[in-house]
Amino acid sequence: MSREAVRIEKKAILGQILLDLDLVTPEKLDIALKEQAALDKAAPRRLGEILVSLGFISEDDMLLALSTQLGLRYLKFSEFPKEAPPGDYPTTKFMKQYKFVPIGIDDGRLKIAMSDPLDEYVFEALRNFTDKSLGIYLSSEKDIMEAIEQYFGSNVQMTSIMEGMRDEDTATEEIDLAEDVHHLRDMAFEAPIVKLVNMLITRAVESRTSDIHIEPFENNVKVRYRIDGALNEIESLPKRIQAAVISRVKIMSRLNIAERRLPQDGRIKLRVSGRDIDLRVSTIPTIYGESIVMRILDRGTALVVLDYLGFPVDTVEKYSKLITTPYGMLLVTGPTGSGKTTTLYASLNQINSSDKKIITIEDPIEYQIDGINQIQVKPQIGLTFANGLRHIVRQDPDVIMVGEIRDIETAEIAIHSALTGHLVFSTLHTNDAPGAVTRLLDMGIEGFLVSSSLIGVLAQRLVRMICPKCKEPVRPDKKIADKAELPDDIVTYQGAGCEECRNTGYRGRTGIFELMAVDGEIRQLILDKASSDVIRHKAVSKGMQVLRGSGWEKVRQGVTTVEEVLRVAQEWV
C-alpha cells in the first residue's frame, strides 16, 4: 500500500504551520531545528517529536499542525466506535509498537487511526492482512493505545485469564505459607499466572501509573494503581492465587521466594509496548501475606525542561540564576513522589554543556542524560552515597548531584564539596524550604558550615491538573475563598469527570514551588540557629512565595482546584 494510495502528501512545512497557528515561538522553533540538525543521521527524529520532548508544544498541538500539513482528519478517542470492526488484524503487540488501530469499515474501505501516517512499513503490513483500501485518520498515541486496550486489550484478556484460571488446578491452588518452595516456583511459572502479572504491568504502564500496589487482605488480593498521585483500585484477585502472584513478582525481581518474614527490595527490567521500563520492587510482610509495591521508571521518558514544570515566571528566573552559580549547595525538598528528582534532572539538563564535568550518584538512576557521568548506589558492595561522594570529588567535577542526603556523613561531604568550589545538588525530606536548614542542623552539621555552603532551597509539591475535556466553572465556598485570599467574584474550575480522565476530573500534574534564596540576612539567622519559623518569616518578608500561595496562584489560573491545594500543602506553608 503506497503513500499515494491513501493520498497522504505534505502540503506545507510543519514548522511554518506551527508558527501560523501561534503554537510555537520562532525562538523555540529555532532551538528544535538546531537540535534536529545536530542529531546523528543514523537516528533522526522528526521536528514535531523534538518540540514535544522539549516541552515547547503539547502532543495535541503537534497533531493539530500535522493534520493541517497532511490533510488528514484528526480524531480523538471519544470519536472512536465502541467496538473494533470485524476482521483479521496484526497482533496487539504489533499495533502498539507501530501505533495504529482499526476503527471501522465504510463502503468496503478499512478506516485506520495512526499516530504516524508517514510510516510506509505499517501500510505494507496492513496490505498483507486485508484486501480493502485504507482510509487514514490521525490520532494521538494515547488515544490509539486506549482504543487497542478497549478493543483487544487487557480488560478483555484479563477476563479471559481469570475465567481460564477457574479451570486450572495447579496455578490457582491455595497453598499454606509452609508449602514447598519448588511448588511455589512451579506455580509462578504457570501460564495463567505469567499472563496475569504481565497484564497488570502492561496496563499500569499504558495508564500512566507511577506505582503498582498488590495488597493481600483476608478474603482477596487488591491491585491498585497510583495515577497522578492518587490510588485507584483496578482489580480484586482471588485469595487462592495470592502465593503464586507474589512468587511470580519475586522471581521476576530476583528475590528470595522462600523468605516471607522479612522485607526485600529488587528490580525488574523489561520492555513494554516498545518502551524500556525499570520496576523497583519492594515487599513487606503483613498479617495476610506479603504486600508488594512496584515503582515504575520509564527510561524512555523524555527529559522535561524547567519551563514545563509549572514554575511561576519570577521563580524560574531566580532558580535559573542559582543553578548557574559556580559553587555552593542547592537543595530540593519535599515528600516522596513530589517531583524532586524530575526537577533536579531538568536543572542538570539545562546547565549541561561540554565545558562542565557533571557527576551524579543516585538510587536509582531514573533518567539517563547524555554527557553526564551517572553512578548507581550499590550498598551491598559498599558503594553508598557517602563512599561514592568521596571518590567523586577526586574526579575533578564542576557539578555534583547527590540523589538524597540521608545521614550526617553524606551531608558533611556534600557541604565540604560545595565549600571547595563545586556546585552541589541534592534532596531532603522536609515539609518546606526553611525546614531544610533545621534538618541539617539537627543532623549535627555546624551552623557556620550550613550558612557558608547553602545558596538556596526549593520546596515543592505536585498538584493534579483539572482535566481540560470536562473543565467547568464553579463558585468556591466563601470560607475557602477567604482563606485563599481569592476575590469574592472569582470563578474557579473543576473537572466534571469524563472518559479522558477516567471520571476523576483530573489529568496530569504540575508543580507548586517555594524558593528560598540564602542571602546575608538568612545566613545570619542560620548562624544564630534561629528556628524554621523565624527563617520562614524573614524569607517571606523578602518576597518568598510559600507553597500554598503558589497553589492559590494555580487556582486563580484555572489549572487546579482549591481542594488539591489544601490536600498537598499545609496551612502554614
Coordinates of C-alpha atoms in Angstrom, one line a residue:
M1 CA 0.0 0.0 0.0
S2 CA 1.8 3.2 -1.1
R3 CA 1.5 6.6 0.4
E4 CA -0.1 7.8 -2.8
A5 CA -2.8 5.2 -2.4
V6 CA -4.1 6.8 0.7
R7 CA -3.5 10.3 -0.6
I8 CA -1.1 11.4 2.1
E9 CA 1.2 14.2 1.0
K10 CA 3.0 17.0 2.7
K11 CA 1.4 20.4 1.8
A12 CA 3.5 22.7 3.9
I13 CA 6.4 22.7 6.3
L14 CA 5.3 21.7 9.8
G15 CA 7.4 24.4 11.5
Q16 CA 5.7 27.1 9.4
I17 CA 2.2 25.7 10.2
L18 CA 3.0 25.8 13.9
L19 CA 4.1 29.4 13.6
D20 CA 1.0 30.3 11.6
L21 CA -1.2 28.7 14.3
D22 CA 0.7 30.6 17.1
L23 CA 1.5 27.2 18.7
V24 CA 5.3 27.9 19.0
T25 CA 7.5 30.9 19.0
P26 CA 10.2 31.4 16.4
E27 CA 12.9 31.2 19.2
K28 CA 11.6 27.8 20.4
L29 CA 11.3 26.5 16.8
D30 CA 14.9 27.5 16.1
I31 CA 16.1 25.6 19.2
A32 CA 14.3 22.5 18.0
L33 CA 15.6 22.8 14.4
K34 CA 19.2 23.1 15.7
E35 CA 18.7 20.0 17.9
Q36 CA 17.3 18.1 14.9
A37 CA 20.3 19.2 12.8
A38 CA 22.7 18.0 15.5
L39 CA 21.3 14.5 15.7
D40 CA 23.1 11.6 14.2
K41 CA 21.8 10.8 10.7
A42 CA 21.5 7.1 11.8
A43 CA 19.0 8.1 14.5
P44 CA 17.0 11.1 13.0
R45 CA 13.9 12.5 14.8
R46 CA 11.0 14.4 13.4
L47 CA 10.6 18.1 14.3
G48 CA 7.2 17.6 16.0
E49 CA 8.6 14.8 18.2
I50 CA 11.5 17.1 19.2
L51 CA 9.2 20.0 20.0
V52 CA 7.0 17.8 22.2
S53 CA 10.0 16.2 24.0
L54 CA 11.4 19.7 24.8
G55 CA 8.0 20.7 26.3
F56 CA 7.6 23.5 23.7
I57 CA 4.3 22.2 22.4
S58 CA 1.8 19.6 23.6
E59 CA 1.1 16.4 21.6
D60 CA -2.4 17.8 20.7
D61 CA -0.7 20.9 19.3
M62 CA 1.6 18.8 17.2
L63 CA -1.2 16.6 15.9
L64 CA -3.3 19.6 15.0
A65 CA -0.5 21.0 12.9
L66 CA 0.2 17.6 11.4
S67 CA -3.4 17.3 10.5
T68 CA -3.2 20.6 8.6
Q69 CA 0.0 19.6 6.9
L70 CA -1.2 16.2 5.7
G71 CA -4.8 17.0 5.1
L72 CA -6.0 14.2 7.4
R73 CA -8.9 14.4 9.8
Y74 CA -7.8 14.4 13.5
L75 CA -9.9 12.0 15.6
K76 CA -10.0 11.8 19.4
F77 CA -10.8 8.7 21.4
S78 CA -14.3 10.0 22.1
E79 CA -15.0 9.8 18.4
F80 CA -13.9 6.2 18.0
P81 CA -16.6 3.5 17.8
K82 CA -17.1 1.4 20.9
E83 CA -16.0 -1.8 19.2
A84 CA -13.4 -2.7 16.6
P85 CA -14.6 -3.6 13.1
P86 CA -14.7 -7.3 12.4
G87 CA -11.8 -8.8 10.6
D88 CA -8.3 -10.3 10.9
Y89 CA -5.6 -7.8 12.1
P90 CA -2.0 -7.9 13.2
T91 CA -1.3 -8.7 16.8
T92 CA -1.9 -6.1 19.5
K93 CA 1.8 -6.1 20.2
F94 CA 2.4 -5.0 16.6
M95 CA -0.4 -2.4 16.7
K96 CA 1.1 -0.9 19.9
Q97 CA 4.6 -0.9 18.5
Y98 CA 3.6 0.9 15.4
K99 CA 0.8 2.9 17.0
F100 CA -2.3 2.2 14.8
V101 CA -5.7 0.7 15.3
P102 CA -8.6 -0.2 13.0
I103 CA -11.7 1.9 13.8
G104 CA -14.3 1.0 11.2
I105 CA -15.3 -0.1 7.7
D106 CA -17.0 2.3 5.4
D107 CA -18.1 1.2 1.9
G108 CA -15.6 -1.6 1.8
R109 CA -12.8 0.8 3.0
L110 CA -10.9 0.0 6.2
K111 CA -10.6 3.0 8.4
I112 CA -7.3 3.2 10.4
A113 CA -6.3 5.7 13.1
M114 CA -2.5 6.3 13.2
S115 CA -0.1 8.5 15.1
D116 CA 2.5 8.3 12.4
P117 CA 0.7 8.2 9.0
L118 CA 4.0 8.5 7.1
D119 CA 5.2 5.1 8.2
E120 CA 5.4 3.0 4.9
Y121 CA 6.1 -0.2 6.9
V122 CA 2.7 -0.1 8.5
F123 CA 0.9 0.2 5.1
E124 CA 2.8 -2.8 3.8
A125 CA 1.9 -4.8 6.9
L126 CA -1.8 -3.9 6.6
R127 CA -1.8 -4.8 2.9
N128 CA -0.8 -8.3 4.0
F129 CA -3.8 -8.6 6.3
T130 CA -6.5 -7.1 4.2
D131 CA -7.6 -6.7 0.6
K132 CA -9.5 -3.5 1.4
S133 CA -8.5 0.0 0.6
L134 CA -7.4 2.2 3.5
G135 CA -8.9 5.4 4.9
I136 CA -6.3 7.0 7.2
Y137 CA -7.1 9.2 10.2
L138 CA -4.7 10.9 12.5
S139 CA -4.9 10.3 16.3
S140 CA -2.7 10.6 19.4
E141 CA -0.6 7.7 20.6
K142 CA -2.5 7.9 23.9
D143 CA -5.9 7.6 22.2
I144 CA -4.7 4.8 20.0
M145 CA -3.3 2.8 22.9
E146 CA -6.6 3.3 24.8
A147 CA -8.6 2.1 21.8
I148 CA -6.3 -1.0 21.4
E149 CA -6.9 -1.7 25.1
Q150 CA -10.7 -1.3 24.7
Y151 CA -10.9 -3.4 21.5
F152 CA -8.3 -6.1 22.1
G153 CA -6.5 -5.4 25.3
S154 CA -6.1 -6.2 28.9
N155 CA -9.7 -5.8 30.1
V156 CA -10.8 -8.5 27.6
Q157 CA -7.7 -10.5 28.2
M158 CA -7.9 -10.2 32.0
T159 CA -11.4 -11.5 32.0
S160 CA -10.3 -14.4 29.8
I161 CA -7.3 -15.2 32.0
M162 CA -9.4 -15.1 35.2
E163 CA -12.0 -17.4 33.6
G164 CA -9.3 -19.7 32.4
M165 CA -7.8 -19.9 35.9
R166 CA -11.0 -21.2 37.4
D167 CA -10.4 -24.4 35.5
E168 CA -6.7 -24.6 36.5
D169 CA -5.8 -26.8 39.4
T170 CA -2.2 -26.2 39.9
A171 CA -1.9 -22.4 39.1
T172 CA -4.9 -21.4 41.2
E173 CA -4.4 -23.8 44.1
E174 CA -4.4 -22.2 47.6
I175 CA -1.3 -23.1 49.5
D176 CA 0.0 -22.7 53.0
L177 CA 2.9 -20.5 53.8
A178 CA 4.9 -23.6 54.7
E179 CA 4.4 -25.0 51.2
D180 CA 7.4 -26.4 49.4
V181 CA 9.4 -23.7 47.6
H182 CA 9.7 -25.8 44.5
H183 CA 5.9 -26.0 44.3
L184 CA 5.7 -22.2 44.6
R185 CA 8.2 -21.8 41.8
D186 CA 6.2 -24.2 39.6
M187 CA 3.0 -22.2 40.3
A188 CA 4.8 -18.9 39.5
F189 CA 5.7 -20.3 36.0
E190 CA 2.2 -21.5 35.1
A191 CA 0.9 -19.7 32.0
P192 CA -2.2 -18.1 33.6
I193 CA -0.1 -16.5 36.4
V194 CA 2.6 -15.3 34.0
K195 CA -0.1 -13.7 31.8
L196 CA -1.8 -12.2 34.7
V197 CA 1.3 -10.5 36.1
N198 CA 2.4 -9.3 32.7
M199 CA -1.0 -7.9 32.0
L200 CA -1.1 -6.0 35.3
I201 CA 2.3 -4.4 34.5
T202 CA 1.3 -3.6 30.9
R203 CA -1.9 -2.0 31.9
A204 CA -0.1 0.1 34.5
V205 CA 2.5 1.4 32.0
E206 CA -0.2 2.3 29.5
S207 CA -2.3 4.1 32.0
R208 CA 0.5 6.5 33.3
T209 CA 0.7 4.7 36.6
S210 CA 3.7 5.5 38.9
D211 CA 3.2 2.7 41.4
I212 CA 1.6 -0.8 41.3
H213 CA 0.3 -2.0 44.7
I214 CA -0.5 -5.7 45.2
E215 CA -2.1 -5.9 48.7
P216 CA -3.3 -9.1 50.4
F217 CA -6.3 -9.0 52.6
E218 CA -8.4 -11.6 54.5
N219 CA -10.6 -12.6 51.5
N220 CA -8.9 -11.2 48.4
V221 CA -5.8 -9.5 46.9
K222 CA -6.3 -5.9 45.8
V223 CA -4.4 -4.4 42.9
R224 CA -4.2 -0.6 43.0
Y225 CA -2.5 1.8 40.6
R226 CA -1.3 5.3 41.7
I227 CA -2.2 7.6 38.8
D228 CA -1.5 11.3 39.1
G229 CA -0.7 10.8 42.7
A230 CA -4.0 9.2 43.7
L231 CA -4.6 5.4 44.2
N232 CA -7.2 3.7 42.1
E233 CA -8.4 0.1 42.8
I234 CA -8.1 -1.8 39.5
E235 CA -8.6 -5.5 40.3
S236 CA -9.6 -7.8 43.1
L237 CA -7.8 -11.1 42.7
P238 CA -9.0 -14.4 44.3
K239 CA -7.2 -15.2 47.6
R240 CA -6.3 -18.6 46.2
I241 CA -3.8 -17.2 43.7
Q242 CA -2.0 -14.9 46.2
A243 CA 1.0 -17.0 46.7
A244 CA 1.5 -17.7 43.0
V245 CA 1.2 -14.0 42.0
I246 CA 3.6 -12.8 44.7
S247 CA 6.1 -15.6 43.9
R248 CA 5.9 -14.6 40.2
V249 CA 6.8 -11.0 41.0
K250 CA 9.6 -12.1 43.3
I251 CA 11.1 -14.4 40.7
M252 CA 11.0 -11.6 38.1
S253 CA 12.8 -9.2 40.5
R254 CA 15.3 -11.9 41.6
L255 CA 14.1 -12.0 45.2
N256 CA 14.2 -15.0 47.6
I257 CA 10.7 -16.6 47.3
A258 CA 11.4 -18.7 50.4
E259 CA 11.8 -15.6 52.6
R260 CA 8.4 -14.3 53.6
R261 CA 9.2 -12.9 57.1
L262 CA 11.5 -10.0 56.1
P263 CA 11.1 -7.1 53.7
Q264 CA 13.0 -7.4 50.4
D265 CA 13.9 -5.0 47.6
G266 CA 14.6 -5.9 44.0
R267 CA 14.4 -4.7 40.4
I268 CA 12.8 -5.8 37.2
K269 CA 13.9 -4.7 33.7
L270 CA 11.5 -5.3 30.8
R271 CA 10.2 -3.9 27.6
V272 CA 6.5 -2.9 27.4
S273 CA 4.8 -1.6 24.3
G274 CA 8.2 -0.8 22.7
R275 CA 9.4 1.1 25.8
D276 CA 12.3 0.2 28.2
I277 CA 10.8 0.0 31.7
D278 CA 12.5 -0.4 35.1
L279 CA 10.5 -1.5 38.1
R280 CA 11.7 -1.0 41.7
V281 CA 10.1 -3.8 43.7
S282 CA 9.5 -3.6 47.5
T283 CA 8.0 -6.4 49.6
I284 CA 6.9 -6.3 53.3
P285 CA 5.2 -8.9 55.4
T286 CA 1.7 -8.2 56.6
I287 CA -0.8 -10.2 58.7
Y288 CA -2.4 -11.6 55.5
G289 CA 0.8 -12.2 53.5
E290 CA 3.4 -10.1 51.6
S291 CA 2.4 -6.7 50.2
I292 CA 4.2 -5.6 47.1
V293 CA 4.8 -2.2 45.6
M294 CA 6.4 -1.7 42.2
R295 CA 7.6 1.8 41.3
I296 CA 7.6 2.3 37.5
L297 CA 10.6 4.1 36.0
D298 CA 10.2 4.7 32.3
R299 CA 13.7 5.0 30.8
G300 CA 12.2 6.2 27.5
T301 CA 10.5 9.3 29.0
A302 CA 11.9 12.5 27.6
L303 CA 13.5 14.9 30.0
V304 CA 11.4 18.0 30.7
V305 CA 12.7 21.5 30.7
L306 CA 12.3 23.8 33.7
D307 CA 9.8 26.0 32.0
Y308 CA 7.5 23.0 31.6
L309 CA 7.4 22.0 35.3
G310 CA 4.9 24.7 36.4
F311 CA 7.3 27.3 37.8
P312 CA 6.0 30.9 38.1
V313 CA 8.0 33.2 35.8
D314 CA 9.7 35.1 38.6
T315 CA 10.5 31.8 40.5
V316 CA 12.1 30.1 37.5
E317 CA 14.2 33.2 36.8
K318 CA 15.6 33.2 40.4
Y319 CA 16.1 29.4 40.3
S320 CA 17.8 29.6 36.9
K321 CA 20.3 32.0 38.4
L322 CA 21.0 29.8 41.3
I323 CA 21.8 26.7 39.2
T324 CA 24.4 28.7 37.2
T325 CA 26.2 29.7 40.4
P326 CA 29.8 28.4 40.2
Y327 CA 29.7 26.8 43.7
G328 CA 27.5 26.2 46.7
M329 CA 24.8 23.7 47.7
L330 CA 21.2 23.8 46.4
L331 CA 18.6 21.6 48.0
V332 CA 15.2 20.4 46.7
T333 CA 12.8 19.3 49.4
G334 CA 9.5 17.6 49.6
P335 CA 7.9 14.2 50.4
T336 CA 8.4 11.1 48.3
G337 CA 6.7 11.5 45.0
S338 CA 6.7 15.3 44.9
G339 CA 8.8 15.5 41.7
K340 CA 12.2 16.4 43.3
T341 CA 14.2 14.1 41.1
T342 CA 12.5 15.4 37.9
T343 CA 13.3 19.0 38.9
L344 CA 17.0 18.1 39.5
Y345 CA 17.2 16.3 36.2
A346 CA 15.7 19.3 34.4
S347 CA 18.2 21.5 36.2
L348 CA 21.2 19.4 35.2
N349 CA 19.9 19.2 31.7
Q350 CA 19.7 23.0 31.5
I351 CA 23.3 23.6 32.6
N352 CA 24.8 20.5 30.9
S353 CA 27.5 21.6 28.4
S354 CA 30.8 20.4 27.0
D355 CA 32.8 22.7 29.3
K356 CA 31.3 21.3 32.5
K357 CA 32.0 17.9 34.2
I358 CA 28.8 16.7 35.9
I359 CA 28.7 13.6 38.0
T360 CA 25.7 12.2 39.8
I361 CA 25.3 9.4 42.4
E362 CA 21.7 8.1 42.6
D363 CA 19.5 5.4 43.8
P364 CA 18.1 4.6 41.3
I365 CA 19.2 6.3 38.1
E366 CA 15.8 7.3 36.7
Y367 CA 16.8 9.1 33.6
Q368 CA 20.0 8.7 31.5
I369 CA 21.4 12.0 30.3
D370 CA 24.0 12.2 27.5
G371 CA 27.2 14.0 28.7
I372 CA 26.7 13.3 32.4
N373 CA 28.5 10.7 34.4
Q374 CA 25.9 8.8 36.5
I375 CA 26.7 6.4 39.3
Q376 CA 24.2 3.8 40.7
V377 CA 24.4 3.3 44.5
K378 CA 25.2 -0.3 45.5
P379 CA 25.2 -0.7 49.3
Q380 CA 25.8 -4.4 49.1
I381 CA 29.3 -3.8 47.8
G382 CA 30.0 -0.7 49.9
L383 CA 29.1 1.9 47.3
T384 CA 27.0 4.2 49.4
F385 CA 26.1 7.8 48.9
A386 CA 28.9 8.9 51.3
N387 CA 31.5 6.5 49.9
G388 CA 30.7 7.3 46.3
L389 CA 30.8 11.0 47.0
R390 CA 34.3 10.8 48.5
H391 CA 35.6 9.4 45.2
I392 CA 33.5 11.7 43.0
V393 CA 35.4 14.8 44.3
R394 CA 38.6 13.2 43.1
Q395 CA 37.2 13.2 39.5
D396 CA 37.6 16.9 39.1
P397 CA 33.8 17.7 38.7
D398 CA 32.3 21.1 38.3
V399 CA 28.8 19.9 39.3
I400 CA 27.8 17.1 41.6
M401 CA 24.3 15.7 42.2
V402 CA 23.7 13.5 45.2
G403 CA 20.3 11.7 45.0
E404 CA 19.5 12.2 48.7
I405 CA 21.2 13.3 51.9
R406 CA 20.3 10.5 54.3
D407 CA 22.9 10.8 57.0
I408 CA 25.4 13.2 58.6
E409 CA 28.3 11.6 56.7
T410 CA 26.8 12.3 53.3
A411 CA 25.8 15.8 54.4
E412 CA 29.3 16.7 55.6
I413 CA 31.0 15.5 52.4
A414 CA 28.4 17.3 50.2
I415 CA 28.8 20.6 52.2
H416 CA 32.6 20.4 52.1
S417 CA 32.4 19.8 48.3
A418 CA 30.3 22.9 48.0
L419 CA 32.8 24.9 50.0
T420 CA 35.7 23.7 47.9
G421 CA 34.4 25.1 44.6
H422 CA 31.7 22.6 43.4
L423 CA 28.1 23.2 42.7
V424 CA 26.2 20.5 44.6
F425 CA 22.6 19.5 44.1
S426 CA 20.7 17.2 46.5
T427 CA 17.4 16.4 48.1
L428 CA 16.0 16.3 51.6
H429 CA 12.6 15.2 53.0
T430 CA 11.3 18.3 54.7
N431 CA 7.9 20.0 54.7
D432 CA 9.1 23.4 53.5
A433 CA 12.2 25.3 52.4
P434 CA 13.3 26.7 55.8
G435 CA 12.8 23.3 57.3
A436 CA 15.9 22.1 55.3
V437 CA 18.1 24.3 57.4
T438 CA 16.7 22.9 60.7
R439 CA 17.1 19.3 59.3
L440 CA 20.8 19.9 58.6
L441 CA 21.4 21.4 62.0
D442 CA 19.6 18.5 63.7
M443 CA 21.8 16.1 61.8
G444 CA 24.8 17.6 63.6
I445 CA 26.1 19.9 60.9
E446 CA 27.7 23.1 62.3
G447 CA 25.7 26.3 61.7
F448 CA 28.7 28.1 60.1
L449 CA 29.1 25.2 57.5
V450 CA 25.4 25.4 56.6
S451 CA 25.4 29.2 56.3
S452 CA 28.6 29.2 54.2
S453 CA 27.6 26.5 51.8
L454 CA 23.9 26.7 51.3
I455 CA 22.8 29.0 48.4
G456 CA 19.1 28.1 48.1
V457 CA 16.3 25.6 49.0
L458 CA 13.4 24.8 46.7
A459 CA 10.4 23.1 48.3
Q460 CA 7.8 21.6 46.0
R461 CA 4.6 19.5 45.7
L462 CA 2.7 18.1 42.8
V463 CA -1.0 19.0 42.3
R464 CA -3.3 17.3 39.9
M465 CA -4.4 19.5 37.0
I466 CA -8.1 19.9 36.0
C467 CA -9.0 17.7 33.0
P468 CA -9.3 20.1 30.0
K469 CA -12.0 18.0 28.4
C470 CA -14.5 18.2 31.3
K471 CA -13.4 21.5 32.9
E472 CA -16.3 23.6 34.2
P473 CA -16.7 26.8 36.2
V474 CA -17.7 26.7 39.9
R475 CA -18.1 29.3 42.6
P476 CA -15.8 28.4 45.6
D477 CA -17.1 28.2 49.2
K478 CA -16.7 31.7 50.8
K479 CA -14.7 30.4 53.8
I480 CA -12.2 28.7 51.5
A481 CA -12.1 31.7 49.1
D482 CA -11.3 34.0 52.1
K483 CA -8.5 31.6 53.3
A484 CA -7.0 31.6 49.8
E485 CA -7.4 35.3 49.6
L486 CA -9.5 34.9 46.4
P487 CA -11.7 37.8 45.2
D488 CA -15.4 37.5 46.1
D489 CA -16.4 37.4 42.4
I490 CA -13.8 34.9 41.3
V491 CA -14.9 31.8 39.3
T492 CA -12.7 28.7 39.9
Y493 CA -12.9 25.5 37.9
Q494 CA -13.3 21.8 38.5
G495 CA -13.5 18.6 36.3
A496 CA -16.9 17.1 36.0
G497 CA -15.4 13.7 35.0
C498 CA -15.1 12.1 31.6
E499 CA -13.5 9.2 29.7
E500 CA -10.3 11.2 29.2
C501 CA -9.7 11.5 32.9
R502 CA -11.3 8.2 34.0
N503 CA -14.1 10.2 35.7
T504 CA -11.6 11.7 38.2
G505 CA -11.9 15.3 37.0
Y506 CA -8.1 15.5 36.8
R507 CA -5.5 14.7 34.2
G508 CA -1.7 15.2 34.7
R509 CA 0.1 17.0 37.4
T510 CA 2.1 20.2 37.8
G511 CA 4.3 21.7 40.5
I512 CA 3.8 24.3 43.2
F513 CA 7.0 25.8 44.5
E514 CA 8.6 27.7 47.4
L515 CA 12.1 29.0 46.6
M516 CA 14.2 30.4 49.5
A517 CA 17.4 32.1 48.2
V518 CA 20.0 32.3 51.0
D519 CA 21.3 35.8 51.3
G520 CA 23.2 37.7 54.1
E521 CA 20.3 38.0 56.4
I522 CA 19.2 34.4 56.1
R523 CA 22.8 33.3 56.6
Q524 CA 23.0 35.3 59.9
L525 CA 19.8 33.6 61.1
I526 CA 21.3 30.2 60.3
L527 CA 24.4 31.1 62.2
D528 CA 22.2 32.2 65.2
K529 CA 20.4 28.8 64.9
A530 CA 17.1 30.5 64.5
S531 CA 14.0 28.3 64.3
S532 CA 12.5 27.5 60.9
D533 CA 9.5 29.7 61.8
V534 CA 11.8 32.7 62.2
I535 CA 13.7 31.9 59.0
R536 CA 10.4 31.5 57.1
H537 CA 9.1 34.8 58.3
K538 CA 12.2 36.6 57.2
A539 CA 12.2 34.8 53.8
V540 CA 8.5 35.8 53.2
S541 CA 9.2 39.4 54.2
K542 CA 11.9 39.4 51.4
G543 CA 9.5 38.1 48.8
M544 CA 9.4 34.3 49.1
Q545 CA 6.1 32.8 47.9
V546 CA 5.1 29.9 50.2
L547 CA 3.8 26.6 48.8
R548 CA 0.2 27.3 49.5
G549 CA 0.4 30.7 47.9
S550 CA 1.9 29.1 44.8
G551 CA -1.1 26.7 44.8
W552 CA -3.6 29.6 45.1
E553 CA -2.0 31.1 42.1
K554 CA -2.6 27.9 40.2
V555 CA -6.2 28.0 41.3
R556 CA -6.6 31.6 40.1
Q557 CA -5.2 30.5 36.7
G558 CA -7.8 27.6 36.5
V559 CA -5.0 25.0 36.5
T560 CA -6.0 23.1 39.6
T561 CA -8.7 23.1 42.3
V562 CA -8.8 24.5 45.8
E563 CA -9.2 21.0 47.2
E564 CA -6.0 19.9 45.6
V565 CA -4.0 22.7 47.1
L566 CA -5.5 22.0 50.5
R567 CA -4.6 18.3 50.1
V568 CA -0.9 18.8 49.4
A569 CA 0.1 22.0 51.2
Q570 CA -0.2 22.6 54.9
E571 CA -1.8 25.8 56.1
W572 CA 1.4 27.4 57.4
V573 CA 3.2 26.7 54.1

